[in-house]
Short mmCIF file of C-alpha atoms and ligand atoms in Angstrom, two decimals:
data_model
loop_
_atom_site.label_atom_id
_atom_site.label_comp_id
_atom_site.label_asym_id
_atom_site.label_seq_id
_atom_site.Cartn_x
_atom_site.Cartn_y
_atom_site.Cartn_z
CA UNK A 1 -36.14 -1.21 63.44
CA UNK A 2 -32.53 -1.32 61.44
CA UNK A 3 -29.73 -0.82 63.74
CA UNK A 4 -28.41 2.04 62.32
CA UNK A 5 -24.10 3.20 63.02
CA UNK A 6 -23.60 6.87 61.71
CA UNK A 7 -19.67 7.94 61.96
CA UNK A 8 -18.69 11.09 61.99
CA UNK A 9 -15.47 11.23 60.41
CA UNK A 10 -12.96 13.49 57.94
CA UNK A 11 -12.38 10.81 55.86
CA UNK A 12 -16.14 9.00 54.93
CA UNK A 13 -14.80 7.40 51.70
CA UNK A 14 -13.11 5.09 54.76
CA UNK A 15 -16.65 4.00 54.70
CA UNK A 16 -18.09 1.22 54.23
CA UNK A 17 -14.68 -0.07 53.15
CA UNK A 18 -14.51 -3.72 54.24
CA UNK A 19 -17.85 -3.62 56.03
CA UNK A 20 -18.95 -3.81 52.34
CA UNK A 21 -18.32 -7.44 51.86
CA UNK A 22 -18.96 -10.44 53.51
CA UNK A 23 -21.38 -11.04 56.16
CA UNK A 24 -21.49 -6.97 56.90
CA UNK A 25 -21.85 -6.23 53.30
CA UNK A 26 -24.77 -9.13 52.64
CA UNK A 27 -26.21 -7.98 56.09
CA UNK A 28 -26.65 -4.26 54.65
CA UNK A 29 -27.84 -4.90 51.35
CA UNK A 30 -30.30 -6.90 53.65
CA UNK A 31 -31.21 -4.36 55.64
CA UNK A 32 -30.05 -5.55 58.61
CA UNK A 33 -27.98 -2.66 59.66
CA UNK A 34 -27.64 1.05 57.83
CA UNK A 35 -24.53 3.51 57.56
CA UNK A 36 -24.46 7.49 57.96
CA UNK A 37 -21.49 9.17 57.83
CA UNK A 38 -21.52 12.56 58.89
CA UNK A 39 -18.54 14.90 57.95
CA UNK A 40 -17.78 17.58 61.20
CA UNK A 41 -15.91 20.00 58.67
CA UNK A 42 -19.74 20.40 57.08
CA UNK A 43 -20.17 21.75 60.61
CA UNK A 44 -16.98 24.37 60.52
CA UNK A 45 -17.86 28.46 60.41
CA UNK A 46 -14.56 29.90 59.16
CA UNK A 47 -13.65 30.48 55.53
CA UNK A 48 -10.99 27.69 56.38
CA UNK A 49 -12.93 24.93 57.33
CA UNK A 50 -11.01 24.30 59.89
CA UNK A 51 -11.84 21.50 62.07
CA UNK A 52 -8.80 21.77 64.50
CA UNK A 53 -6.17 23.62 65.90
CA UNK A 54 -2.78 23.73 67.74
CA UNK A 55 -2.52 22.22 71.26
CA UNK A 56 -3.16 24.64 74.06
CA UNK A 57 0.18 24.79 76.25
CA UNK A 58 2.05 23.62 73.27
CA UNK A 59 3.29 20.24 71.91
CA UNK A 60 2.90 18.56 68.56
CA UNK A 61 0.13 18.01 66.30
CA UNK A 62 -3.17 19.02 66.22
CA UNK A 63 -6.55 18.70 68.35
CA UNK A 64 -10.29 18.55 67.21
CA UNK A 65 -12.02 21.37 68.11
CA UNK A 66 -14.65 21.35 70.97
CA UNK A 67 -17.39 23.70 69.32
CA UNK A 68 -17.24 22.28 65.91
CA UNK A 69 -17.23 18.39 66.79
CA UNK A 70 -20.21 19.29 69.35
CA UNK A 71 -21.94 20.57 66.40
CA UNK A 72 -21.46 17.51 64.48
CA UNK A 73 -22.04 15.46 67.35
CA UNK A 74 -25.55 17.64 68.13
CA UNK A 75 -26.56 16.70 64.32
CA UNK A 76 -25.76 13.19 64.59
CA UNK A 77 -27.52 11.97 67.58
CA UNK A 78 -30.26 14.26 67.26
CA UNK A 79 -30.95 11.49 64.55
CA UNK A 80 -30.77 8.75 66.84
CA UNK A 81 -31.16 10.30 70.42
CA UNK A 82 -31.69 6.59 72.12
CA UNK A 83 -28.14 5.13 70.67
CA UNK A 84 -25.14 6.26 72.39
CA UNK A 85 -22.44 7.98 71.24
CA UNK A 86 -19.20 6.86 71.58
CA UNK A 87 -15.76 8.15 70.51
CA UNK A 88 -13.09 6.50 69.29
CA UNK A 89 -9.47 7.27 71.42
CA UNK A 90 -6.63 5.28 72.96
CA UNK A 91 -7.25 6.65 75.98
CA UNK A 92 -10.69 5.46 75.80
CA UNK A 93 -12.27 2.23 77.77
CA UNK A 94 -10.75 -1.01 76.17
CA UNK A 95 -13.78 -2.27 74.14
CA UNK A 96 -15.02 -6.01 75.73
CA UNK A 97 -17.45 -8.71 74.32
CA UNK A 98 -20.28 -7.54 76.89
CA UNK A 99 -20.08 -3.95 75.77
CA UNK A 100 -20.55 -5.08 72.01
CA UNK A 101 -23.52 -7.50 72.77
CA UNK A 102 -25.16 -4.45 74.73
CA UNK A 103 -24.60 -2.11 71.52
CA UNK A 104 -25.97 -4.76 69.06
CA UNK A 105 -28.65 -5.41 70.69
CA UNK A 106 -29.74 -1.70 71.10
CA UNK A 107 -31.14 0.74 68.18
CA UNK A 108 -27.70 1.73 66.34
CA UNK A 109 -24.63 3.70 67.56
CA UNK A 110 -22.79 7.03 66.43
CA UNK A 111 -19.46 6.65 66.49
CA UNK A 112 -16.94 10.00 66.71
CA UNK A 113 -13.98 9.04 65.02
CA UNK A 114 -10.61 10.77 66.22
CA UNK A 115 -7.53 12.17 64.15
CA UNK A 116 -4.57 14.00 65.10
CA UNK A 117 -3.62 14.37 68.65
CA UNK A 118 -7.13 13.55 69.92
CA UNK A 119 -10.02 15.78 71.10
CA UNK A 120 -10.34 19.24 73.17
CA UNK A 121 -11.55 17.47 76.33
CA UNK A 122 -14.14 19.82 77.12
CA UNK A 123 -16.53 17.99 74.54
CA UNK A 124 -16.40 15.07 76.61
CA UNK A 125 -17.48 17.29 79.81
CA UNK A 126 -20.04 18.90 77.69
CA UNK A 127 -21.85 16.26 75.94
CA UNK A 128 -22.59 12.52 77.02
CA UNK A 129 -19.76 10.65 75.12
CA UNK A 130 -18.35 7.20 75.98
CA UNK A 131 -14.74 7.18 75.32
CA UNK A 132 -13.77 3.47 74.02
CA UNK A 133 -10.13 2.26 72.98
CA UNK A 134 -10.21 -0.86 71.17
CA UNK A 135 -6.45 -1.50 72.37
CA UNK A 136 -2.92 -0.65 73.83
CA UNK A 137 -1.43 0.99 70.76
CA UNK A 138 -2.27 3.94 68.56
CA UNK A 139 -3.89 4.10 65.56
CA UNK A 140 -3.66 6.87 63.25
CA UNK A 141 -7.11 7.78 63.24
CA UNK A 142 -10.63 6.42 64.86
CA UNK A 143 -11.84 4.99 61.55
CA UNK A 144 -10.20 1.80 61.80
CA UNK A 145 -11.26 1.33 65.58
CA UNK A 146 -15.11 1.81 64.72
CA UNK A 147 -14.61 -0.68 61.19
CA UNK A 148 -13.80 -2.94 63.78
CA UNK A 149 -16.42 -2.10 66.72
CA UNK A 150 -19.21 -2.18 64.13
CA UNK A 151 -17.64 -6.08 62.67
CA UNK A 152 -18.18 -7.62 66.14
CA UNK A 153 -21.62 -6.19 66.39
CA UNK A 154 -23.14 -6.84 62.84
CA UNK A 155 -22.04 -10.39 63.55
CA UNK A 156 -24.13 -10.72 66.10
CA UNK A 157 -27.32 -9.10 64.51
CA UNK A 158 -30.13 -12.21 64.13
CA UNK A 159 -29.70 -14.10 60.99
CA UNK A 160 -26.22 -12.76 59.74
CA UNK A 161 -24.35 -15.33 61.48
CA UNK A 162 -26.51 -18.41 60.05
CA UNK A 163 -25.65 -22.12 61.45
CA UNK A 164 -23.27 -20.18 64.31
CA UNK A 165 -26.03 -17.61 65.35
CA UNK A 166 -25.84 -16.97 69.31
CA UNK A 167 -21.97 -17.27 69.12
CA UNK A 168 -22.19 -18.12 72.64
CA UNK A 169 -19.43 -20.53 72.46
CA UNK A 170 -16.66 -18.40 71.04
CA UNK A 171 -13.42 -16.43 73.04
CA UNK A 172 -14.37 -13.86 75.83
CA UNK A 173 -17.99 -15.11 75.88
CA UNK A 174 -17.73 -16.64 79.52
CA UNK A 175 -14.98 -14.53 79.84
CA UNK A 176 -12.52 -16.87 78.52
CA UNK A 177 -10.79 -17.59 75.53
CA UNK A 178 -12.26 -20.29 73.29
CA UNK A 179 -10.96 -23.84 73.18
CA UNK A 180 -8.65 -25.16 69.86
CA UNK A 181 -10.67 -26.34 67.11
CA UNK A 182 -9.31 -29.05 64.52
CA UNK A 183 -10.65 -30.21 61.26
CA UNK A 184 -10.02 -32.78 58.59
CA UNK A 185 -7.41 -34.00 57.21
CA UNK A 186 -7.22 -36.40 60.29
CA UNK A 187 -3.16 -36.78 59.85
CA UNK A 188 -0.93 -33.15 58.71
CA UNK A 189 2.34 -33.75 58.90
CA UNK A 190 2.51 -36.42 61.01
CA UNK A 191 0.25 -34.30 63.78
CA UNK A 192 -2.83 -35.98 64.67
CA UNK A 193 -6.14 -34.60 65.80
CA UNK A 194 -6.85 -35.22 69.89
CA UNK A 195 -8.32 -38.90 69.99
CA UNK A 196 -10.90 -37.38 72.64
CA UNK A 197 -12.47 -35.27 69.08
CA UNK A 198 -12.62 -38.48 67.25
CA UNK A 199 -14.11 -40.67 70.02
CA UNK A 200 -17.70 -39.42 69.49
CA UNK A 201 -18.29 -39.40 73.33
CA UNK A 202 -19.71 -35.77 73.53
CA UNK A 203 -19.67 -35.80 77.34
CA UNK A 204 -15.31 -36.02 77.38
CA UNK A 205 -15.05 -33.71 74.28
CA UNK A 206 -17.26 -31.13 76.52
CA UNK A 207 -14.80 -32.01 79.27
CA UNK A 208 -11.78 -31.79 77.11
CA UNK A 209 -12.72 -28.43 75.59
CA UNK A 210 -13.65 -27.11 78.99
CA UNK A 211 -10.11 -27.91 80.41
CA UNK A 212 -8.33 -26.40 77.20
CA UNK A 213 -10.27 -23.47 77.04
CA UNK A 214 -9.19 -22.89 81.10
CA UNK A 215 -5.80 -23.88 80.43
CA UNK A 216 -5.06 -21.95 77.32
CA UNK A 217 -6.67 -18.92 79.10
CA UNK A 218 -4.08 -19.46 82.37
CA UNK A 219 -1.87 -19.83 80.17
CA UNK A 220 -1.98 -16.79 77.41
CA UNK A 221 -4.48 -14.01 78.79
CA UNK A 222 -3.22 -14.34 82.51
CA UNK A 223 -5.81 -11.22 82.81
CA UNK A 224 -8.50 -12.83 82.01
CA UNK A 225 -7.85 -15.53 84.59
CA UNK A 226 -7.39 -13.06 87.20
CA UNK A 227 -10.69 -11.37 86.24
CA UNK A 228 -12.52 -14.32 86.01
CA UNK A 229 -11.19 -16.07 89.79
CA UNK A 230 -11.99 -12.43 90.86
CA UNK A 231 -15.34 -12.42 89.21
CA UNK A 232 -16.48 -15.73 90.70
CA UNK A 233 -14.70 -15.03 94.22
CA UNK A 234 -17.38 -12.54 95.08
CA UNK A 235 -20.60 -14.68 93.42
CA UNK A 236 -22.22 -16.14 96.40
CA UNK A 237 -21.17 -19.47 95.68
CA UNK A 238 -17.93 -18.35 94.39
CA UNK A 239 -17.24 -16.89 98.10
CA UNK A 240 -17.76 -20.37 99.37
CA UNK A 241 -15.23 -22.00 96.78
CA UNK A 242 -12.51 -19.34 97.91
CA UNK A 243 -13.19 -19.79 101.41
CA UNK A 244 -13.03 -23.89 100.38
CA UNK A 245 -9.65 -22.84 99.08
CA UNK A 246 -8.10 -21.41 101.53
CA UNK A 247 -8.77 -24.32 104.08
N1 ADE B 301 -7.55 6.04 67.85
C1 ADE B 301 -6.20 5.91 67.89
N2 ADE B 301 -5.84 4.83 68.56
C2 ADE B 301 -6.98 4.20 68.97
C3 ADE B 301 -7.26 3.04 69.73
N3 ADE B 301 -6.29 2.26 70.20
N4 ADE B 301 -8.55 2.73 69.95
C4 ADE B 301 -9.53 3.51 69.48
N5 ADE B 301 -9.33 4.63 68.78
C5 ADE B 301 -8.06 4.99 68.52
#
């Protein structure tokens, strides 16, 4: 079965955009994945077309409409009724590695793509919609936000990633970020590679790798260290290395 993302969007032509190329782009001319977009102002009644409207209690900008997007929405995963639907929105979930593994690994997604000041909140109470974010700042529209959902999980799809495939080694995969990586030339202005890479002993560059990766995390993404200690604190043999700690 071909993982398939369908977007519902104002702006399609956003679409495939640069999902088109590369890996994504081979990967779909492959098969490997398939795009629908689906346009909610097909789904509007008035002579307008009118997909939104003005903020109730005032304020600026504008805010998709509840009936109309639940329409599109209806359309869309009536397609697909095994993928979930997610919507696009700052004040969404942040987006994590494990949630795009899960995804890829399912049948497809459909993705509700926001503009203007975001969505009437009632079609979130009405219909089963994960809100996601895929940061702290604000974009002006979903689009971008489900280009980039729908990279990290075509890169994971079998076969598009060739000699790298299971990625299991990369950032946030154990929930850490990944170690430094160095290549050839051997000497760049006057820096030289670790002499631990170059010593072919695969146990100390395991070690070595290990102890940057930690560090670098501590270091940068003090969150993520947090998480993790937390993480492993209430793991049954984590609880015995706090307890260890504290003595
Ligand atoms: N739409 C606007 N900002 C966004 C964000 N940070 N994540 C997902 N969708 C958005």
């Amino acid at each position: 079965m071909t993982f398939t993302a369908q977007i519902l969007t104002l702006y399609p032509e956003m679409f495939p955009g640069p999902l088109g190329t590369s890996l994504a782009g081979r990967a779909r001319e492959e098969g490997k994945w398939a795009l629908n977009t689906v346009n909610p102002r097909d789904f509007t009644t008035d002579k307008h077309r009118s997909v939104d409207d003005t903020p109730a209690g005032g304020g600026a900008g504008m805010v998709l409409r509840a009936d109309v997007m639940a329409t599109a929405v209806d359309f869309a995963s009536g397609k697909q009724p095994n993928a979930p639907i997610l919507a696009m929105t700052p004040r969404g979930k942040p987006l994590t590695q494990a949630r795009i593994r899960d995804i890829s690994s399912g049948p497809g997604v459909t993705i509700i793509c926001g503009r203007f000041e975001g969505f009437d909140e009632r079609l979130f109470e009405g219909r089963n919609i994960e809100q996601v974010s895929i940061g702290d700042y604000v974009l002006s529209g979903g689009e971008m936000g489900a280009l980039v959902l729908l990279d990290a999980c075509i890169r994971l799809f079998p076969g598009v990633m060739g000699a790298t495939a299971s990625g299991d080694d990369e950032s946030f995969e154990h929930g850490i970020l990944e170690y430094p990586q160095y290549t050839r030339p051997q000497i760049w202005e006057g820096r030289i590679i670790p002499e631990v890479l170059r010593s072919g002993d695969h146990a100390k560059i395991a070690a070595w790798r290990k102890q940057r990766a930690e560090e670098d995390t501590r270091l940068r993404r003090p969150d993520l260290w947090e998480r993790r200690r937390d993480a492993s604190d209430q793991s049954p043999s984590g609880a015995q290395g706090k307890d260890k700690d504290k003595e």
